[in-house]
Short mmCIF file of N, CA and C in Angstrom, two decimals:
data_model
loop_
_atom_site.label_atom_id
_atom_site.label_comp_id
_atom_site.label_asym_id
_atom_site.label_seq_id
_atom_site.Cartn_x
_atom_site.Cartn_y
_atom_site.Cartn_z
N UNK A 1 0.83 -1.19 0.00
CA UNK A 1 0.00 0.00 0.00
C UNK A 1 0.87 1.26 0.00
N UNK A 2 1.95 1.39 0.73
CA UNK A 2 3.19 2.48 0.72
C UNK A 2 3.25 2.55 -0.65
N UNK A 3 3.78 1.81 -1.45
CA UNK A 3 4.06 1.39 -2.67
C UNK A 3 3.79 2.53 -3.67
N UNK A 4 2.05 1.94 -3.46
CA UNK A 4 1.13 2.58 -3.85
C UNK A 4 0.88 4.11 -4.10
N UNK A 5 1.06 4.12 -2.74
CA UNK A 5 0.89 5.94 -2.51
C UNK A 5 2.27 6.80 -3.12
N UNK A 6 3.24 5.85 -2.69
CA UNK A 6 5.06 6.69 -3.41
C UNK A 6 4.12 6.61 -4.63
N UNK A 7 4.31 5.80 -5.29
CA UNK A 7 3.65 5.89 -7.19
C UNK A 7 2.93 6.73 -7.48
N UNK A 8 1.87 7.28 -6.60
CA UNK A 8 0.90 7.77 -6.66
C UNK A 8 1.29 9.91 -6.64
N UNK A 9 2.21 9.32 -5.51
CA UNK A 9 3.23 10.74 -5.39
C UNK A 9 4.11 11.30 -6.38
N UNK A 10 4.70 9.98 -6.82
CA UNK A 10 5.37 10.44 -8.17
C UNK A 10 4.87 11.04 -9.34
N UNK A 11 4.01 10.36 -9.62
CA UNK A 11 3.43 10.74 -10.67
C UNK A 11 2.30 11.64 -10.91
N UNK A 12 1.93 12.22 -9.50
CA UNK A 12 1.42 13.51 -9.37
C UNK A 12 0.18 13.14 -9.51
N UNK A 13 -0.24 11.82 -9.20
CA UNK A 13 -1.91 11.45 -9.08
C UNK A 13 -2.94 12.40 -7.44
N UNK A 14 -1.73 11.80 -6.53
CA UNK A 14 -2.06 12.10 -5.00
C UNK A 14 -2.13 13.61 -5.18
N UNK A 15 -1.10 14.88 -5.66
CA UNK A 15 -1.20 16.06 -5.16
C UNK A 15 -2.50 16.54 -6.08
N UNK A 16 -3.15 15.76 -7.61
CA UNK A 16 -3.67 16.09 -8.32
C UNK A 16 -5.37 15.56 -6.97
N UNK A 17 -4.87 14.54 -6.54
CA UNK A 17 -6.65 13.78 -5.98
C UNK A 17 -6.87 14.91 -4.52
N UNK A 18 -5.83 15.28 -3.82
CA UNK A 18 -5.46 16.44 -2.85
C UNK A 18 -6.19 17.96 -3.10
N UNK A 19 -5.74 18.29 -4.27
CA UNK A 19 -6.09 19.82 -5.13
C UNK A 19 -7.65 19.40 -5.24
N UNK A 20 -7.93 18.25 -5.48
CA UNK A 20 -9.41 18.22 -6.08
C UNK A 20 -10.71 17.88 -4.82
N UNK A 21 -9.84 17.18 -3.88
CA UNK A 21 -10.20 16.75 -2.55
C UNK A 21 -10.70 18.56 -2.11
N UNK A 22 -10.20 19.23 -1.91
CA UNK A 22 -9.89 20.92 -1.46
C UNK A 22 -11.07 21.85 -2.25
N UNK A 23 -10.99 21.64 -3.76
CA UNK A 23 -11.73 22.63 -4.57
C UNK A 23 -12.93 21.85 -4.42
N UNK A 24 -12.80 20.56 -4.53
CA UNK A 24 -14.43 19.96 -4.48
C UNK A 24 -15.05 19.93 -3.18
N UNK A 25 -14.36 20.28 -2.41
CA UNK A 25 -15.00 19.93 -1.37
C UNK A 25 -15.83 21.34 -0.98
N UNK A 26 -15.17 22.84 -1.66
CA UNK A 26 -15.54 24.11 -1.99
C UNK A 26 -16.80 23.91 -2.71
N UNK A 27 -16.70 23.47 -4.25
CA UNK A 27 -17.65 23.41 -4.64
C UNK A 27 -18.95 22.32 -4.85
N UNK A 28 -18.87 21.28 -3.69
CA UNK A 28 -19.85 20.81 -3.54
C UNK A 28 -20.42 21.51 -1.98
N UNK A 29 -19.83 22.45 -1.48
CA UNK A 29 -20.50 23.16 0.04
C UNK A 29 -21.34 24.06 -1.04
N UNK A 30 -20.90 24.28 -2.33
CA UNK A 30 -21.35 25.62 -3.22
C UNK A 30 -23.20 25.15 -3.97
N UNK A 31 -22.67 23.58 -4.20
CA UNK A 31 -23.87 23.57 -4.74
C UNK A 31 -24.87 22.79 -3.43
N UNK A 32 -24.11 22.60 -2.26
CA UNK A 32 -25.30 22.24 -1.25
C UNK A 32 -26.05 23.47 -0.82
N UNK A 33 -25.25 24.59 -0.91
CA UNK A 33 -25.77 25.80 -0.51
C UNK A 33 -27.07 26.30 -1.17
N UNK A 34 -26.39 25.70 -2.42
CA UNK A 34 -28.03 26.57 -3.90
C UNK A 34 -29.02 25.45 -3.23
N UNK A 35 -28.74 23.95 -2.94
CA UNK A 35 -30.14 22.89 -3.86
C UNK A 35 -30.92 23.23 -2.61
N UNK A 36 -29.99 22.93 -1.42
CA UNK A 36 -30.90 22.10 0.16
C UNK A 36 -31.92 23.52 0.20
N UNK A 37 -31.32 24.80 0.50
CA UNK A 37 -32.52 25.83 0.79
C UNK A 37 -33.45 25.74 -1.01
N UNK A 38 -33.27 25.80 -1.60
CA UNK A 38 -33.92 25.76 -3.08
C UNK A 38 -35.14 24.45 -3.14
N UNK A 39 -34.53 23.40 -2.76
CA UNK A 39 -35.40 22.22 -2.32
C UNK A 39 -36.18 21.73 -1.23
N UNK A 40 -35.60 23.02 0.05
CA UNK A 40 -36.70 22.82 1.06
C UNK A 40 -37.94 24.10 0.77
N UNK A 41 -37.63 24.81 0.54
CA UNK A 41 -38.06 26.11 0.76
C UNK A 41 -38.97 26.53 -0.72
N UNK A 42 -38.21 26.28 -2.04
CA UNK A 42 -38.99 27.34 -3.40
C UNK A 42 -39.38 26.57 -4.27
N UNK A 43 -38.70 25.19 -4.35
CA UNK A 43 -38.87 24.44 -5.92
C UNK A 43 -38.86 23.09 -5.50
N UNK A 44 -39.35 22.02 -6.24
CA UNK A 44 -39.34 20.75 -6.44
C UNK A 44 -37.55 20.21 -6.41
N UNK A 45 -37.91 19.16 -5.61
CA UNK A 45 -35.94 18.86 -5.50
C UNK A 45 -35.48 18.67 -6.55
N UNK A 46 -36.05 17.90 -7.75
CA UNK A 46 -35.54 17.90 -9.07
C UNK A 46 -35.12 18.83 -9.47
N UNK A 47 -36.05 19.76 -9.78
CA UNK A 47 -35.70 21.34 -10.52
C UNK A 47 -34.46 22.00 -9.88
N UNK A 48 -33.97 21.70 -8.42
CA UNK A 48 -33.39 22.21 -7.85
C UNK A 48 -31.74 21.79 -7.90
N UNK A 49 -31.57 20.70 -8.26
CA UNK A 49 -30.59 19.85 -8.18
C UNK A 49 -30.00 20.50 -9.75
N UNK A 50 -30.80 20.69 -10.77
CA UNK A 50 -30.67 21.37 -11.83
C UNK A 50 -30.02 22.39 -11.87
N UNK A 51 -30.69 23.60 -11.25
CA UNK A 51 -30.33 24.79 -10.99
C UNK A 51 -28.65 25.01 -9.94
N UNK A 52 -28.49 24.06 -9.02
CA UNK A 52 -27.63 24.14 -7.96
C UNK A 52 -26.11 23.37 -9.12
N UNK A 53 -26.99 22.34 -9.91
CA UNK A 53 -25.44 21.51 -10.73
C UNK A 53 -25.34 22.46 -11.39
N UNK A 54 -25.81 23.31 -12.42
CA UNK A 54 -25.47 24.48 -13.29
C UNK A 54 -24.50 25.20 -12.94
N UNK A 55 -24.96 25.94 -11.85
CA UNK A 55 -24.04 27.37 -11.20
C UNK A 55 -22.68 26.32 -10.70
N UNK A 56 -22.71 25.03 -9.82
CA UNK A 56 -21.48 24.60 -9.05
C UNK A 56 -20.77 23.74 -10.69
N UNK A 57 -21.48 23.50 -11.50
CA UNK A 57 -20.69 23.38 -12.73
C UNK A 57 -19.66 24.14 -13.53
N UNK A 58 -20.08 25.51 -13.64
CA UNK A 58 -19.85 26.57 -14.33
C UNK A 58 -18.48 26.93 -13.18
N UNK A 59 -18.62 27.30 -12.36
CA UNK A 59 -17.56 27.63 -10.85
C UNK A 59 -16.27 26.37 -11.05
N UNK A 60 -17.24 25.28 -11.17
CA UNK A 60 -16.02 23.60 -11.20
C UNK A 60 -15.36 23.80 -12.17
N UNK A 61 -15.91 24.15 -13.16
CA UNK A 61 -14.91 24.04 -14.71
C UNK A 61 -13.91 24.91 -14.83
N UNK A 62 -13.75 26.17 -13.97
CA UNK A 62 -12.43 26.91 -13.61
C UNK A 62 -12.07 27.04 -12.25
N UNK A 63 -12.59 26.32 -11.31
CA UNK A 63 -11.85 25.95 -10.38
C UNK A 63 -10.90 24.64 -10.44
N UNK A 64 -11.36 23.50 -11.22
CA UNK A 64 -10.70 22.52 -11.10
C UNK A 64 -9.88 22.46 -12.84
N UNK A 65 -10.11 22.93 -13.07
CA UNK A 65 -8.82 23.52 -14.29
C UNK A 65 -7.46 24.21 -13.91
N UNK A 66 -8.08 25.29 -12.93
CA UNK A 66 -6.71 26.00 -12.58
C UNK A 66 -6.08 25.81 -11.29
N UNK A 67 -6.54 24.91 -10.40
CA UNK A 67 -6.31 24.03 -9.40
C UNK A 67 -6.35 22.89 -8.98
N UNK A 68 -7.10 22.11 -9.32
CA UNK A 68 -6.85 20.49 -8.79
C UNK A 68 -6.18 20.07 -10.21
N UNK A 69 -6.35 20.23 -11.81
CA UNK A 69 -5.40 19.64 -12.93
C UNK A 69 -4.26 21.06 -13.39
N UNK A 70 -3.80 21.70 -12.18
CA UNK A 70 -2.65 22.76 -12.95
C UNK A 70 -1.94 22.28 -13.80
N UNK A 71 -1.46 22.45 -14.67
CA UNK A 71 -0.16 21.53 -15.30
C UNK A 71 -0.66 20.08 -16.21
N UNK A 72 -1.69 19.47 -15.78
CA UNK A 72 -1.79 18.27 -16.40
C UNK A 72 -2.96 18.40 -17.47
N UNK A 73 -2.55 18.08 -18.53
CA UNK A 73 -3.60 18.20 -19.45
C UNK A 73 -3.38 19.00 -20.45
N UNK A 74 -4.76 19.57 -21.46
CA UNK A 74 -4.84 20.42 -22.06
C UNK A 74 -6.02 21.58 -21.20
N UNK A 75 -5.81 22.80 -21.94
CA UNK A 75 -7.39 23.11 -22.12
C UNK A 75 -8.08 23.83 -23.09
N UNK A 76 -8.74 23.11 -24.11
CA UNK A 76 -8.88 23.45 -25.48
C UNK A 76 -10.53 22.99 -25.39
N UNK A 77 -10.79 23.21 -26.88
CA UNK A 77 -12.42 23.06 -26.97
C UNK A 77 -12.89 22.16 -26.34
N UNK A 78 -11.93 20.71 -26.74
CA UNK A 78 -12.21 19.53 -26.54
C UNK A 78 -12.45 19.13 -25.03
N UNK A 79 -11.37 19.80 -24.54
CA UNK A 79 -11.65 19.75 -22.53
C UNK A 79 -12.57 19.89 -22.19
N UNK A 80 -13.16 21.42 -22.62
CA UNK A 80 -14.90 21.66 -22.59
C UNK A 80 -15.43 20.98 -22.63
N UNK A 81 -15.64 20.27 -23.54
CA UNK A 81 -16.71 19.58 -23.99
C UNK A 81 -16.64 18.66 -23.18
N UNK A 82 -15.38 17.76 -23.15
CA UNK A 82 -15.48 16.57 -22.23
C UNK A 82 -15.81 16.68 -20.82
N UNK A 83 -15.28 17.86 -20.56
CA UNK A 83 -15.51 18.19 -19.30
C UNK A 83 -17.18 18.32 -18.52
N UNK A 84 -18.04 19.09 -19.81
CA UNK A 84 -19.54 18.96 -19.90
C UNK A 84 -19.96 17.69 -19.57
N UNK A 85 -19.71 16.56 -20.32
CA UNK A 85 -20.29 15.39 -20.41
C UNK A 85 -19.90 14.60 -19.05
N UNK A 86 -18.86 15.03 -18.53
CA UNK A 86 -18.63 13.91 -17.12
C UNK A 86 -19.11 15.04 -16.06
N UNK A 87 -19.30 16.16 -16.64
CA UNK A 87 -20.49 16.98 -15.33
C UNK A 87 -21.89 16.28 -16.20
N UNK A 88 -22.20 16.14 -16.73
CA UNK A 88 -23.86 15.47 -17.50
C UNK A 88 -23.86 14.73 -16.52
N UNK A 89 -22.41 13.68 -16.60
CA UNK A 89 -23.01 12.39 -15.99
C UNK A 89 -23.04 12.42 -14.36
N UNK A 90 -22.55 13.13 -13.89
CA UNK A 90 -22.67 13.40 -12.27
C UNK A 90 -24.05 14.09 -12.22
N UNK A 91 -24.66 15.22 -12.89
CA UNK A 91 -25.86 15.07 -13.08
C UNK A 91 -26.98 14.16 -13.13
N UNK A 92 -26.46 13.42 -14.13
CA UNK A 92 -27.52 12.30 -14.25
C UNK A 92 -27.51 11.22 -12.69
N UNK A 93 -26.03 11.32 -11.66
CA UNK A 93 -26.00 10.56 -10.71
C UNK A 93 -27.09 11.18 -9.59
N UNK A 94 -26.78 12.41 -9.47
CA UNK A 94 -27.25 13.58 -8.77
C UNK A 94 -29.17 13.23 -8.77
N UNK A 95 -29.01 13.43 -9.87
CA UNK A 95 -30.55 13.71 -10.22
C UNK A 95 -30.93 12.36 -9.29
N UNK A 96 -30.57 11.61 -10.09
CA UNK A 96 -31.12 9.68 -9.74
C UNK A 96 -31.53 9.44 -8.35
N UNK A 97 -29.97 9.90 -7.34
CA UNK A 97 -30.06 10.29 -5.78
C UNK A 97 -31.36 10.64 -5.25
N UNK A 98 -31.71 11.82 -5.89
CA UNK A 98 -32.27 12.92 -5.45
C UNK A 98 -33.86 12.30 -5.95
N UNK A 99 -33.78 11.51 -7.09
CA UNK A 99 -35.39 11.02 -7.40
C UNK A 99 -35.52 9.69 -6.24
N UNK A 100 -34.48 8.56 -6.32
CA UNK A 100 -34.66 7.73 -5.54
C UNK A 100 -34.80 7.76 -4.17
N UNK A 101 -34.03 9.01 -3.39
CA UNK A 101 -34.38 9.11 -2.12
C UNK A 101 -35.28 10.05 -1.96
N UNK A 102 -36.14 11.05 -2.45
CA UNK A 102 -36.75 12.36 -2.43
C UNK A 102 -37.94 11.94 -2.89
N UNK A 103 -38.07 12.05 -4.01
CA UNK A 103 -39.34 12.22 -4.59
C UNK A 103 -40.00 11.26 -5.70
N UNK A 104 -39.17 10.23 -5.43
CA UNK A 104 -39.44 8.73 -6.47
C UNK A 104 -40.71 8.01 -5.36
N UNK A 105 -41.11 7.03 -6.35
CA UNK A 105 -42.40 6.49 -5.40
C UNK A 105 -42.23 5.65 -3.94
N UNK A 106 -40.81 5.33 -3.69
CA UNK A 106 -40.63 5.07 -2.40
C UNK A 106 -40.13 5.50 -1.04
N UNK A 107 -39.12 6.08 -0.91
CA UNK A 107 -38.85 6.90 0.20
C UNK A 107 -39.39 7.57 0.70
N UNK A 108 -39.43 8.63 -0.22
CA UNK A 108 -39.84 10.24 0.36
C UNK A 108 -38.96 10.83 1.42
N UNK A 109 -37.48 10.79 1.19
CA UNK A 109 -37.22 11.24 2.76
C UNK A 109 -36.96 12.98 2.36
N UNK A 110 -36.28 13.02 3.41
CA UNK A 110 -35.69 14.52 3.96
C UNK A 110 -34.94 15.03 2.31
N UNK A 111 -35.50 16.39 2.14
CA UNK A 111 -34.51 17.11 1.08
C UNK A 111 -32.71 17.06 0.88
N UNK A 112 -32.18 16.85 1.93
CA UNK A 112 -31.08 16.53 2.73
C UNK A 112 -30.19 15.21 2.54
N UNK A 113 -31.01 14.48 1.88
CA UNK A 113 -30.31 12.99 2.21
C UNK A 113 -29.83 12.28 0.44
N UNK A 114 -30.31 13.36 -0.63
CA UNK A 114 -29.16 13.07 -1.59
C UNK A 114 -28.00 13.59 -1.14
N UNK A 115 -28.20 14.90 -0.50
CA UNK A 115 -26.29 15.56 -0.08
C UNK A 115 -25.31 14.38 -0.07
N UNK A 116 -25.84 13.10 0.91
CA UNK A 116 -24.49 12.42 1.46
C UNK A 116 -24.26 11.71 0.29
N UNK A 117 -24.85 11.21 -0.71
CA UNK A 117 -23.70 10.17 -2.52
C UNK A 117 -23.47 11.99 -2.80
N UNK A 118 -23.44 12.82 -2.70
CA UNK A 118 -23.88 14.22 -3.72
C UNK A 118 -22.33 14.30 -3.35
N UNK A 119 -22.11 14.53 -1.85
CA UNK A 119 -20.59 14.95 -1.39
C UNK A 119 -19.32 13.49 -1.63
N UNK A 120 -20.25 12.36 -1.07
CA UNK A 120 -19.34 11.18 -0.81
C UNK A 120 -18.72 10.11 -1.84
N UNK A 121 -19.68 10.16 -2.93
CA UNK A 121 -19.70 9.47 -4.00
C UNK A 121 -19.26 10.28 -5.41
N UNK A 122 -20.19 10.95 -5.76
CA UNK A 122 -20.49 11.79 -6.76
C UNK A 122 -18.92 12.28 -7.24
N UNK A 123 -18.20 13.12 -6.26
CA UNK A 123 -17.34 13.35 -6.59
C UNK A 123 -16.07 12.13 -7.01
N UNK A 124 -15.68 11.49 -6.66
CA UNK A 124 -15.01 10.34 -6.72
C UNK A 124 -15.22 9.79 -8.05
N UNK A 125 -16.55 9.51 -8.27
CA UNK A 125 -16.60 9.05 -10.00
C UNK A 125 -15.84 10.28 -11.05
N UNK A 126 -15.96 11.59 -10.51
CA UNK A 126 -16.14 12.82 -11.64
C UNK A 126 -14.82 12.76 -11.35
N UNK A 127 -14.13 12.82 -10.37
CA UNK A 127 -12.29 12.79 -10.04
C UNK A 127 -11.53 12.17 -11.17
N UNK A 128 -11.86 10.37 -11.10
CA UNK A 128 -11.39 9.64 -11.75
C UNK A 128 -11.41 9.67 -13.39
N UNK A 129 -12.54 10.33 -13.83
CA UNK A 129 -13.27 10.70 -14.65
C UNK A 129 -12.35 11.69 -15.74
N UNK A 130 -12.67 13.32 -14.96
CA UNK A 130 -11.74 14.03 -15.01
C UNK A 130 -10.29 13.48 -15.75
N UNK A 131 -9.38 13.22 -14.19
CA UNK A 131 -8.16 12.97 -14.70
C UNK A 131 -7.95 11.97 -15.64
N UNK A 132 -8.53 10.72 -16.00
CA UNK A 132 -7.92 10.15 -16.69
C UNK A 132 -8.92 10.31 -18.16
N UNK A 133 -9.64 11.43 -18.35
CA UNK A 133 -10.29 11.30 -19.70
C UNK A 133 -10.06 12.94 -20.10
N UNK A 134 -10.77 13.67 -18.86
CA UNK A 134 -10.80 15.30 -19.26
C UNK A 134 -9.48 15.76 -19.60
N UNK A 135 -9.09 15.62 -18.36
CA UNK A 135 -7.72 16.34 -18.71
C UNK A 135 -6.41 15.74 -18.88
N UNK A 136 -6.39 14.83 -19.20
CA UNK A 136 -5.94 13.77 -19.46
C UNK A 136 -4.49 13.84 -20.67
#
């Protein structure tokens, strides 16, 4: 497991999963901030999860460009774009969360209880994602 982590150090995976650990952890407080009051309080949790991935999307795509991948990568049309599609798909995780525990025909719980895959999960797929496709 040492092994592991030296390799991981070397090759600038760890300070890259570190930088992203830091900004994401910024901008998922950013989009808990928009959905949870947005979804208790004005709009349907769906609609809300929408509105909250947009704005913490738009913020992610130059926060984690010029801080968690400094140096690694490109950033050209193509980043964009790719970069869009593995925020789509954390979207599409997001959303799913948020229908299966919220407002799908079984649960019904608390507005609150996609947050924990939203912070714990969510990011981790888009990390791996990221580095080895976006910016890659």
């Amino acid at each position: 497991m040492l092994a592991k982590i030296q390799g991981w150090r070397t090759s600038g995976v760890l300070g890259q999963l570190v930088r992203f650990g830091v900004t994401g952890v910024a901008v998922t407080l950013f989009y808990a901030a928009i959905y949870w009051p947005l979804a208790t309080f004005v709009m349907n949790p769906n609609l809300a999860v929408l509105v909250a991935f947009v704005l913490a999307t738009v913020v992610g795509r130059f926060a984690h460009g010029a801080v968690s991948f400094k140096g690694h990568g490109s950033r050209d049309r193509s980043t964009a774009v790719k970069f869009l599609v593995v925020q789509g798909f954390g979207f599409l995780l997001n959303q799913g969360f948020t229908w299966a525990l919220v407002t799908g025909p079984f649960l019904h719980g608390p507005t609150w209880w996609p947050l924990v895959p939203a912070v714990f999960l969510v990011p981790l797929v888009t990390f791996g994602l990221q580095r080895n496709w976006v910016f890659a």
